[in-house]
Coordinates of C-alpha atoms in Angstrom, one line a residue:
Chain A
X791 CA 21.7 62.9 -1.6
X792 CA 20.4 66.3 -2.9
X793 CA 16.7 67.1 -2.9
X794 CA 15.1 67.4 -6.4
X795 CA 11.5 68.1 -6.3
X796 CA 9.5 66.3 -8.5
X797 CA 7.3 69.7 -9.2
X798 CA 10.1 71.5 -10.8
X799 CA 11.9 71.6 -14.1
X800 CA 15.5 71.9 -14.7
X801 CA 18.1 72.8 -17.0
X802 CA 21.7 71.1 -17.2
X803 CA 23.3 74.7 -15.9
X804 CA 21.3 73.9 -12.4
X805 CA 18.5 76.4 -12.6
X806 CA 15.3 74.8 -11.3
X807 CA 12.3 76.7 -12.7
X808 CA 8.5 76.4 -11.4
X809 CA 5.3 77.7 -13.3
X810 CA 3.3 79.6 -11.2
X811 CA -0.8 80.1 -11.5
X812 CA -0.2 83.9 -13.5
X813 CA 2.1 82.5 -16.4
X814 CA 5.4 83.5 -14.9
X815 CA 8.3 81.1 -14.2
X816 CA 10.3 81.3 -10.9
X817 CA 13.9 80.6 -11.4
X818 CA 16.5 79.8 -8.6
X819 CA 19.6 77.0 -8.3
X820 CA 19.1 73.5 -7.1
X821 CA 20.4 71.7 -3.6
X822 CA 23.1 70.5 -5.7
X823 CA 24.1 73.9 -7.4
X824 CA 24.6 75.1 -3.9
X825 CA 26.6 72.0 -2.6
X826 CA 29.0 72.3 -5.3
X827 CA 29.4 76.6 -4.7
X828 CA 29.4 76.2 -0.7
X829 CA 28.5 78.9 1.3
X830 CA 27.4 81.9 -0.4
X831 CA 28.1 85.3 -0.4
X832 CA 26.6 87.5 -3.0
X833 CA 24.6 87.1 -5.9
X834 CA 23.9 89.7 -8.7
X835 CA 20.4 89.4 -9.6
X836 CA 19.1 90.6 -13.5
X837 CA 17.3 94.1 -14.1
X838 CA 13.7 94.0 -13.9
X839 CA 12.1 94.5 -17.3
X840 CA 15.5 93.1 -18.7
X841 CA 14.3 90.6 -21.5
X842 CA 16.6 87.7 -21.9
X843 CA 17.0 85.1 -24.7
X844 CA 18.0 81.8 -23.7
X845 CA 20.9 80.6 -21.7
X846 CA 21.9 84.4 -21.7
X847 CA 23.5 85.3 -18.4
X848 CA 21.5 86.4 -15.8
X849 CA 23.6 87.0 -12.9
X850 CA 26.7 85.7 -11.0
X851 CA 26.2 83.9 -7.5
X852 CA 29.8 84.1 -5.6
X853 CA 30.8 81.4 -3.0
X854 CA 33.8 81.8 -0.6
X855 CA 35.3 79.2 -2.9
X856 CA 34.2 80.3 -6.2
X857 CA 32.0 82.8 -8.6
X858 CA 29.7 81.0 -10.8
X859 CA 27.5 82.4 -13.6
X860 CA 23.9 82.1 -13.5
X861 CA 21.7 81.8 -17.1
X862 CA 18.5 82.4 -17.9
X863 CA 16.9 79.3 -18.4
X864 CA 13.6 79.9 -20.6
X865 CA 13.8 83.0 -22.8
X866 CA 11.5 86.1 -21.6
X867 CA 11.5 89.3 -19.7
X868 CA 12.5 89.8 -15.9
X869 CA 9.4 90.4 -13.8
X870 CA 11.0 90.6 -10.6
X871 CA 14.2 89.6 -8.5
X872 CA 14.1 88.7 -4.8
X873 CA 15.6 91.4 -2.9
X874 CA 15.8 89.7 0.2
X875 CA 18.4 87.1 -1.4
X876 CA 19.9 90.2 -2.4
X877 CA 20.5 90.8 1.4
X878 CA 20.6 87.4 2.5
X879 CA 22.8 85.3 -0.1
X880 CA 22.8 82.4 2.5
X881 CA 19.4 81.8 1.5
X882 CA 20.2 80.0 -1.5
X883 CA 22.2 77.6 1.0
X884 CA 19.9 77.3 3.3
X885 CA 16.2 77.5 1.2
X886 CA 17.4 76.7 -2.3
X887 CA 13.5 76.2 -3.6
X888 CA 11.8 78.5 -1.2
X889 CA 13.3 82.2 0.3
X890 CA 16.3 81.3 -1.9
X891 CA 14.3 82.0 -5.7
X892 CA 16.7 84.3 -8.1
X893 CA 13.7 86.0 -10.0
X894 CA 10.3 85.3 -11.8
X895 CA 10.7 85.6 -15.7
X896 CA 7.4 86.3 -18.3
X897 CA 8.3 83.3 -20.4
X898 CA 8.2 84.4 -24.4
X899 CA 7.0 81.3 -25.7
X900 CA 4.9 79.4 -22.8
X901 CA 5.9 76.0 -24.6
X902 CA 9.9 76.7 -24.1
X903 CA 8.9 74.6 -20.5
X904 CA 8.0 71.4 -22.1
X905 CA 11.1 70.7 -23.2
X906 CA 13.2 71.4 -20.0
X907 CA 14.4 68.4 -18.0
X908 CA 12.3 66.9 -15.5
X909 CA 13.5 65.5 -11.9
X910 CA 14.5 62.0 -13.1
X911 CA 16.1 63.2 -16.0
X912 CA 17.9 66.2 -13.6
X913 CA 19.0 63.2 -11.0
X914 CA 20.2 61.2 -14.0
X915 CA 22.2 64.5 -15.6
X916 CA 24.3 65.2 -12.2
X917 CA 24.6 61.3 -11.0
X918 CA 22.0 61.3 -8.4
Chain B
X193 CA 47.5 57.5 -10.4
X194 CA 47.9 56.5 -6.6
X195 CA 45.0 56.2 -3.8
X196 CA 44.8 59.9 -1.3
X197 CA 46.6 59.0 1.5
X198 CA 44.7 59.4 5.0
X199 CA 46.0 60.8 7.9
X200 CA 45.3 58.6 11.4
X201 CA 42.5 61.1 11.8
X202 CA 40.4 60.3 8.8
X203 CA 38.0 58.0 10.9
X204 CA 37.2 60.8 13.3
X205 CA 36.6 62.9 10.4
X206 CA 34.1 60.9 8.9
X207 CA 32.2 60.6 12.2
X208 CA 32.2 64.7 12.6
X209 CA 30.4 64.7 9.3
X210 CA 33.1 65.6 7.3
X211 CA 33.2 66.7 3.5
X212 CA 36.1 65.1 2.3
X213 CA 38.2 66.2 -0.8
X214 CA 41.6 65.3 -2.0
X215 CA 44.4 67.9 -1.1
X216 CA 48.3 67.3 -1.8
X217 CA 47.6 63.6 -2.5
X218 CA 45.7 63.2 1.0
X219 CA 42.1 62.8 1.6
X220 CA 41.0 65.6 3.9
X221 CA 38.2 67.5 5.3
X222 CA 37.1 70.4 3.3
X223 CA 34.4 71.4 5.7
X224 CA 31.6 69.7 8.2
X225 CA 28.6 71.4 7.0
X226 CA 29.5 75.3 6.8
X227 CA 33.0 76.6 6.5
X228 CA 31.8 80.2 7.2
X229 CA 30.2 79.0 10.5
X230 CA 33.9 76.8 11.1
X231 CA 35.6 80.3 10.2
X232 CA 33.8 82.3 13.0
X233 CA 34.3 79.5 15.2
X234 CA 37.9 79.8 15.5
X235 CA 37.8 83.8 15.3
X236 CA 35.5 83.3 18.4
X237 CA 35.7 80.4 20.8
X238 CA 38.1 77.5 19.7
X239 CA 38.6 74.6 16.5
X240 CA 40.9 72.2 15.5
X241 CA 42.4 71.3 12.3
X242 CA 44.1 68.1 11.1
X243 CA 47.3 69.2 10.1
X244 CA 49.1 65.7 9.8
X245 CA 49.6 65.8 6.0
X246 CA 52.5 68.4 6.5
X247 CA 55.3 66.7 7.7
X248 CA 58.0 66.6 10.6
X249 CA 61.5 65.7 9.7
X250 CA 63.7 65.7 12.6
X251 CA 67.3 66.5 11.8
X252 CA 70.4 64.9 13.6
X253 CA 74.3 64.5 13.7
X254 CA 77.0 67.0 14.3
X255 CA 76.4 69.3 11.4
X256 CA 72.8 69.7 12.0
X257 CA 73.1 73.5 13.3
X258 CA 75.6 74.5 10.7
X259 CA 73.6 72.8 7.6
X260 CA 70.4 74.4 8.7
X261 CA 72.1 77.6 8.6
X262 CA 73.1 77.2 4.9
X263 CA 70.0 75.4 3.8
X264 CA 67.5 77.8 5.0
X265 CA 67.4 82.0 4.8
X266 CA 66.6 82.6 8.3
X267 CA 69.6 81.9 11.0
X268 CA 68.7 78.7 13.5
X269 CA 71.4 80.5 16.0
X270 CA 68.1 82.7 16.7
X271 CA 66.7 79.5 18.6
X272 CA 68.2 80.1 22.0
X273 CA 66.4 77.6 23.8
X274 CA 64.5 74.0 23.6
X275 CA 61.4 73.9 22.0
X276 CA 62.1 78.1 19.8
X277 CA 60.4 78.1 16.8
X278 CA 61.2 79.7 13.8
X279 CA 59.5 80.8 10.3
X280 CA 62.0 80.6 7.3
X281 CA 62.4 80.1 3.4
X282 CA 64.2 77.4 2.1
X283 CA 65.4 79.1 -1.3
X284 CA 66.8 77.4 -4.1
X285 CA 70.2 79.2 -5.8
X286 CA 68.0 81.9 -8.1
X287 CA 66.6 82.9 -4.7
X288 CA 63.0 81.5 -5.0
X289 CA 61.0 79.7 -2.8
X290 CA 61.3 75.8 -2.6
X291 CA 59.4 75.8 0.6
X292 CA 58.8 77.8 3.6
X293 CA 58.4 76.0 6.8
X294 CA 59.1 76.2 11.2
X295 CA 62.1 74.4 12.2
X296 CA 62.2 74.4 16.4
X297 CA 65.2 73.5 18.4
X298 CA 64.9 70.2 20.1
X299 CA 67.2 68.2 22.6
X300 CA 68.7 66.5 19.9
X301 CA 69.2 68.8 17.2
X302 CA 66.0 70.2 14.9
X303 CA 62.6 69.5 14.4
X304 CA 61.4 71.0 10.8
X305 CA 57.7 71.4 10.0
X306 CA 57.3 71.7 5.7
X307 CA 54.4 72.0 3.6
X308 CA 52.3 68.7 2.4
X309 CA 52.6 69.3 -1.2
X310 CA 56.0 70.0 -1.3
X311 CA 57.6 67.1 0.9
X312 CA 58.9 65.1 -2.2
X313 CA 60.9 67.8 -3.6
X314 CA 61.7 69.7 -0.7
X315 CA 63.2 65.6 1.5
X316 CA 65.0 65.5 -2.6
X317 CA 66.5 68.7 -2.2
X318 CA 67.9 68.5 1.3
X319 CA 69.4 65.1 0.8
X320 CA 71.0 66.8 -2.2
X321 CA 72.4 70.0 0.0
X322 CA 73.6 67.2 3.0
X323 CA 76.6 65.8 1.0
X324 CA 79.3 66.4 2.9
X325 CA 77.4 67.2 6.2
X326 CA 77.1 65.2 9.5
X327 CA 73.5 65.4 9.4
X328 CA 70.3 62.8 9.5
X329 CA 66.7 63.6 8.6
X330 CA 64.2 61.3 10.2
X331 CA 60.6 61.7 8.4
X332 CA 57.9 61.2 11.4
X333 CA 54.8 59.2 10.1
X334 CA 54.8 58.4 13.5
X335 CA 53.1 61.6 14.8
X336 CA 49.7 63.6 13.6
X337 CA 49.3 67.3 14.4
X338 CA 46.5 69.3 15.0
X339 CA 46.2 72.9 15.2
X340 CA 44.0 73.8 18.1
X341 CA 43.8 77.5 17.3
X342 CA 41.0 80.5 18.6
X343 CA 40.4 82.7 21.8
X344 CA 39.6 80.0 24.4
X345 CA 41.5 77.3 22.3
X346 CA 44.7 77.4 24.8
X347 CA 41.8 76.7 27.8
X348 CA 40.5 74.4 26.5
X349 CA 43.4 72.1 25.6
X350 CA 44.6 72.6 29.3
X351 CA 41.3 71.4 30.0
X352 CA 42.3 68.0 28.4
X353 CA 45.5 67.8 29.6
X354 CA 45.2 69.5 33.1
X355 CA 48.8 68.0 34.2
X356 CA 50.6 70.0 31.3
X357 CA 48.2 73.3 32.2
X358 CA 51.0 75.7 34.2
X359 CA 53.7 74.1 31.4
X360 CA 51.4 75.1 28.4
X361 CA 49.4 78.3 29.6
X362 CA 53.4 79.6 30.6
X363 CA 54.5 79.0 26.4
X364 CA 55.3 82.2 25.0
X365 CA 54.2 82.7 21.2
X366 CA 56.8 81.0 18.8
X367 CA 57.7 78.7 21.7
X368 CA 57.2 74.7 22.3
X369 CA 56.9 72.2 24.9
X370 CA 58.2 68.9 24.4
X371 CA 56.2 66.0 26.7
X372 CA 57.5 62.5 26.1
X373 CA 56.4 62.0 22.4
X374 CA 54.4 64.8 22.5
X375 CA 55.0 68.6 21.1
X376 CA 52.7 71.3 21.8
X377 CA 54.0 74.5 20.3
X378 CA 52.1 78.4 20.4
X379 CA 52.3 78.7 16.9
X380 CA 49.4 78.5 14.3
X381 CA 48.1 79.9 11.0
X382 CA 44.9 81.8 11.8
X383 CA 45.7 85.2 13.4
X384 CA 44.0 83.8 16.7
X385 CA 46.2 82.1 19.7
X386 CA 46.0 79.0 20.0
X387 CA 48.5 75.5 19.6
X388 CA 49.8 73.1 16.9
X389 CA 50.2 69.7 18.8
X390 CA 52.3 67.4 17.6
X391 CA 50.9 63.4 18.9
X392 CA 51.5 60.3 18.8
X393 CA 49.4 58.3 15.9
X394 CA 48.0 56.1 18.1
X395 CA 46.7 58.1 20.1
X396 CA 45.2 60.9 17.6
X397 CA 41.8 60.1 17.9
X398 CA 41.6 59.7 21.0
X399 CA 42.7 63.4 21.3
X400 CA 40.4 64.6 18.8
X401 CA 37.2 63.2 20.7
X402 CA 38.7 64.8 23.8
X403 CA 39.0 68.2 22.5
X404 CA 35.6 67.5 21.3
X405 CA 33.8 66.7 24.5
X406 CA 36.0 69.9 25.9
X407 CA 33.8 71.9 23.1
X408 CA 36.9 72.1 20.3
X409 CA 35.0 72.3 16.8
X410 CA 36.3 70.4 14.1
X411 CA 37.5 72.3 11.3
X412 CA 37.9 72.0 7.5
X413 CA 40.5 73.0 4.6
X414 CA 38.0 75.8 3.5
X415 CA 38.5 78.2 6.5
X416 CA 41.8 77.0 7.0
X417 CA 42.4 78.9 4.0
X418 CA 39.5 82.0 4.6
X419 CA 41.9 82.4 8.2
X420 CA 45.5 82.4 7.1
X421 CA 44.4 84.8 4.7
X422 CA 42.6 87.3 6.8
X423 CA 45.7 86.9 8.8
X424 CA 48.0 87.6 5.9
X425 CA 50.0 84.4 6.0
X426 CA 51.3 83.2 2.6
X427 CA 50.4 80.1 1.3
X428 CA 52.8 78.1 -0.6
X429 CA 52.0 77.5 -4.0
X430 CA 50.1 80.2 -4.0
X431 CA 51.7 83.7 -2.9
X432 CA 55.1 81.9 -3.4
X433 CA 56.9 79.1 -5.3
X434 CA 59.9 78.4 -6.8
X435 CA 59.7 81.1 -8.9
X436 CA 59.2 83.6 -6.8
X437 CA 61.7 85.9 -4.5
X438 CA 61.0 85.7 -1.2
X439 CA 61.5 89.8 -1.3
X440 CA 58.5 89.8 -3.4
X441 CA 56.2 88.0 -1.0
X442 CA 56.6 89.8 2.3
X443 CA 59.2 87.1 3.0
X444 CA 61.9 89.9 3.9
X445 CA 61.9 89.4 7.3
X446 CA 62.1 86.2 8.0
X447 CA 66.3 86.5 6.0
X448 CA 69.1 86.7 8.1
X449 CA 71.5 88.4 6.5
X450 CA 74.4 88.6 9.1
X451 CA 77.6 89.2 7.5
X452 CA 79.1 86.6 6.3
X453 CA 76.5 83.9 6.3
X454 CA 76.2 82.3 3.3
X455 CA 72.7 80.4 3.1
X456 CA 71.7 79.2 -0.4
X457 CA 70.1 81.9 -2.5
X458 CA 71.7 84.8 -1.0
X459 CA 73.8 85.9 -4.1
X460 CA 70.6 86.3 -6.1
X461 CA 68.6 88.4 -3.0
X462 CA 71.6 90.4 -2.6
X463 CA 71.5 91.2 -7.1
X464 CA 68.3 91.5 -6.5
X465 CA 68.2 94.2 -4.3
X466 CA 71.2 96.0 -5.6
X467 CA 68.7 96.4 -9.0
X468 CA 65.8 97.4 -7.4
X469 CA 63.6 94.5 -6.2
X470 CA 60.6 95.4 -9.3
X471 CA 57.3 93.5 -7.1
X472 CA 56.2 93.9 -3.5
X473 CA 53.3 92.1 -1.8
X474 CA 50.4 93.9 -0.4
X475 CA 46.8 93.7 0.8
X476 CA 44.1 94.2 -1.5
X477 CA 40.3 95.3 0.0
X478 CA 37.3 95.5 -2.4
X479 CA 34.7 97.0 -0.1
X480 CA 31.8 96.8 -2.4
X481 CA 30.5 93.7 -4.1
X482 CA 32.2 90.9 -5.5
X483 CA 35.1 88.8 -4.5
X484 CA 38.8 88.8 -5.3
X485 CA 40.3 85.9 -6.6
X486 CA 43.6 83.9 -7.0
X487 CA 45.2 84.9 -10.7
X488 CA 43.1 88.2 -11.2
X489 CA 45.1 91.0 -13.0
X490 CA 46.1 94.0 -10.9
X491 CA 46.8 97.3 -13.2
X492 CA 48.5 100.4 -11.3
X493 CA 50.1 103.1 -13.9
X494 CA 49.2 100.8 -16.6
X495 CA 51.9 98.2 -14.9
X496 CA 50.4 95.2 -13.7
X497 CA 50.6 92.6 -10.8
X498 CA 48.8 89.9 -10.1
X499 CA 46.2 89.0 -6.7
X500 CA 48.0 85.1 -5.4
X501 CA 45.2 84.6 -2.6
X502 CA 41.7 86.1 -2.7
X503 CA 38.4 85.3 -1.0
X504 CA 35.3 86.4 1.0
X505 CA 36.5 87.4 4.1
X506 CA 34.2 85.8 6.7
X507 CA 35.2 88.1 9.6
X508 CA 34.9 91.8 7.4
X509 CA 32.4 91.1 5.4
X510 CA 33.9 91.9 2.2
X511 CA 36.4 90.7 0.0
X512 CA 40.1 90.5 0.6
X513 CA 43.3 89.3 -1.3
X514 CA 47.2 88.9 -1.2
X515 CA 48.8 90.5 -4.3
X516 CA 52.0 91.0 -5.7
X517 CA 52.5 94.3 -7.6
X518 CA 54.8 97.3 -9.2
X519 CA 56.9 98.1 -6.6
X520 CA 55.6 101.6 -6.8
X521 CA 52.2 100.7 -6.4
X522 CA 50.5 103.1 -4.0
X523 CA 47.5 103.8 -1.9
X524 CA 44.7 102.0 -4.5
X525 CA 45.2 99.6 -7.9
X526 CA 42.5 98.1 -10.4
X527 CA 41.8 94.2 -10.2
X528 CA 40.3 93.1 -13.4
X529 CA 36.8 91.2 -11.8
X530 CA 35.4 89.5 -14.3
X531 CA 35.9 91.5 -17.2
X532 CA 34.9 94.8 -14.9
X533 CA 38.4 96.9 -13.7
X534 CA 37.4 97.8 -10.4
X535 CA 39.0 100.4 -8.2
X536 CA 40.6 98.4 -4.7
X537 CA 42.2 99.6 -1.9
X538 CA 45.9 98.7 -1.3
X539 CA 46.6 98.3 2.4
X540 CA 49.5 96.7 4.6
X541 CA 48.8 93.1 6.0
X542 CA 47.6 91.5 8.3
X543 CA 43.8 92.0 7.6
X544 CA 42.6 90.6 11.2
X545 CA 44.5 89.6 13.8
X546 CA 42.8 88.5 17.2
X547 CA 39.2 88.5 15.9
X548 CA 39.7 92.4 14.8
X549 CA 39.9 94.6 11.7
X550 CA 43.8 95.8 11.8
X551 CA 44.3 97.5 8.5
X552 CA 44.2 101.2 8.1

């Protein structure tokens, strides 16, 4: 039974994203993007400053079993990636909503978050 | 479409906490929690993998030695002794691949080990090549095997079976012991040492949980497959099928080609190599980022090949892969990664062997 926090907001491609207290979004994969990847052993993180529309690729995570693309779930510019992921891909197994966050993004339109999936709706989408 | 079959080790399986997935029409574990941490496991201390999907066929009747020698490309009159084991092709009459497998020499003729997904066609095909032989094939559902396979994994099955200690710990590599219904051969498919025991069905899990207690992991599908290919082995399926020459998947030495011996497939090896054999199988090494995967183009000299196993290799730290490509192909190539041609190293095979880098 995968974890889905009730705090969070998530999109059908298995980003969770959370709003933070300055306006920017933190994006990483769910407990159940990792089960499906298994153990993980590089991810390529965005450019900070990029700006990304929409479901626009952000980066690629790569399992021993398989390379999966990851998309940018809200539309806005890159504030930051998390290095230590980076350096640590096992993070995303191990802390998938915690040390294992992709990057913060400056959402364009603030609103684009209301209309993401919540955790019921997530749980219902992969079966949970 | 039928139920996965289970092997008499599913229960124990389930109780480790295995993941399990369907493979070849059996239900097997995949991993029990982290197949990277199963991977170093075996490259370290010692694991144990279910192995009863492939299958044992023993072969009888006064033909047995003399079938064998047609049926498969390497010569059974290597086996000198009880319990010899041998790697070979079986090769259909265009010289590809129908299976590879280790047939051993038992007191009663031949005991042949084949591949899971392949026992269908390949129990099809040898009743086909037995007309007009003396021979009988005996399919043993009776027996699981498990590969006990790492550094201390020899230990630590003498550990477990203390009476058979001097017997086992004396096995040379390639070479079995039979013990009533038992079989516990020094071969395996990880590049580590180690023992693929063949066992009663009955009396499978109660093996298992030994090995267990003795501090034998279990282990999954996943690094099954991360091992083998560190180690270089061929998968079939994968590296090699029916389509394939076993010349063009480092399969060259396991042919015997004394003079004279006519096993199936030879005509078409021996055009093959009077025109120049095009393809040759090599290592591939990407040392940055990224991982290598099955079905990725390789371009050398604008010719291509094609990578048949790739992965993460657990033990370097970097990405690895079997490939077949231009004969020609020298000391780098290009895989195309994603839409990105990236420069890779080509290098001979095995990767690891024995828990250690062996490539140049």
């Amino acid at each position: 039974m995968s974890n889905i926090p009730a705090e969070l907001k998530y999109v059908s491609s298995h980003e969770w994203l959370r709003l933070e207290a300055d306006g920017s979004v933190t994006v990483g994969i769910t407990e159940h993007a990792q089960e499906l990847l298994g153990d993980i052993v590089f991810v390529e993180l965005p450019a900070v400053g990029a700006n990304l529309a929409a479901d626009e690729q952000a980066g690629v995570v790569e399992s021993v079993k398989a390379a999966s693309d990851v998309y940018a779930p809200i539309a806005g510019e890159i504030l930051e990636v998390n290095a230590e992921l980076e350096a640590n891909p096992e993070l995303a197994n191990s802390e998938p909503y915690a040390a294992g966050w992709f990057f913060k993004i400056k959402p364009a339109n603030a609103a684009d978050l209301d209309g993401l999936l919540d955790a019921a709706a997530y749980a219902a989408e992969i079966g949970a | 479409m039928t139920a996965p079959k289970r092997t008499p080790l599913f229960d124990a399986h389930v109780a480790s906490g295995a993941k399990m997935v369907d493979f070849a029409g059996w239900e097997m574990p995949i991993h029990y929690g982290s197949q990277l941490k199963e991977h170093e496991i075996v490259r370290s201390d010692a694991g144990m993998f279910d192995v009863s999907h492939m299958t044992v066929v023993d072969i009888t009747g006064s033909d047995a030695k003399v079938w064998l020698q047609k049926l498969i490309a390497n010569d059974v009159a290597k086996l000198g002794f009880e319990g010899k084991a041998l790697y070979s092709g079986m090769l259909n009459e265009q010289g590809g691949v129908v299976d590879d497998l280790i047939v051993y020499l038992t007191a009663t003729g031949y005991r042949m080990v084949i591949n899971a997904g392949t026992t269908e066609k390949d129990l099809a095909w040898m009743d086909k090549q037995s007309a007009g032989f003396d021979v009988k094939l005996q399919v043993r559902r009776d027996l699981a095997m498990l590969a006990v396979q790492g550094p201390t994994a020899i230990a630590k099955v003498c550990s477990v079976k203390p009476e058979l200690a001097d017997a086992i710990q004396a096995l040379k590599v390639f070479q079995g012991l039979p013990s009533g219904d038992w079989f516990f051969a020094r071969t395996g498919y990880t590049g580590e040492d180690g023992l693929e025991i063949m066992i009663p069905a009955d009396q499978a899990i109660t093996f298992f949980d030994e090995l267990k207690a003795a501090g034998v992991a279990p282990i999954g599908l996943g690094a099954r497959d991360t091992l083998r290919l560190e180690a270089g082995m061929n998968l079939y399926g994968h590296d090699m099928d029916e389509t394939v020459s076993p010349l063009e998947a480092g399969m060259g030495w396991t042919i015997a080609w004394t003079e004279g011996r006519d096993f199936i497939g030879r005509a078409a090896l021996e055009a093959q190599k009077a025109a120049g054999v095009a393809m040759k199988q090599v290592g591939l090494v990407l040392e940055g980022r990224g991982v290598l995967r099955e079905g990725q183009k390789v371009v050398v000299d604008g010719a291509e090949g094609i990578i048949t196993s790739g992965t993460f290799s657990p033990t370097l730290k970097h990405s690895i892969a079997i490939a077949r490509v231009p004969a020609a192909t020298g000391a780098t190539a290009q895989v195309d990664l994603r839409g990105t041609l990236t420069e890779v190293r080509v290098v001979k095979m095995p990767f690891v062997r024995n828990g250690k880098k062996v490539f140049e």
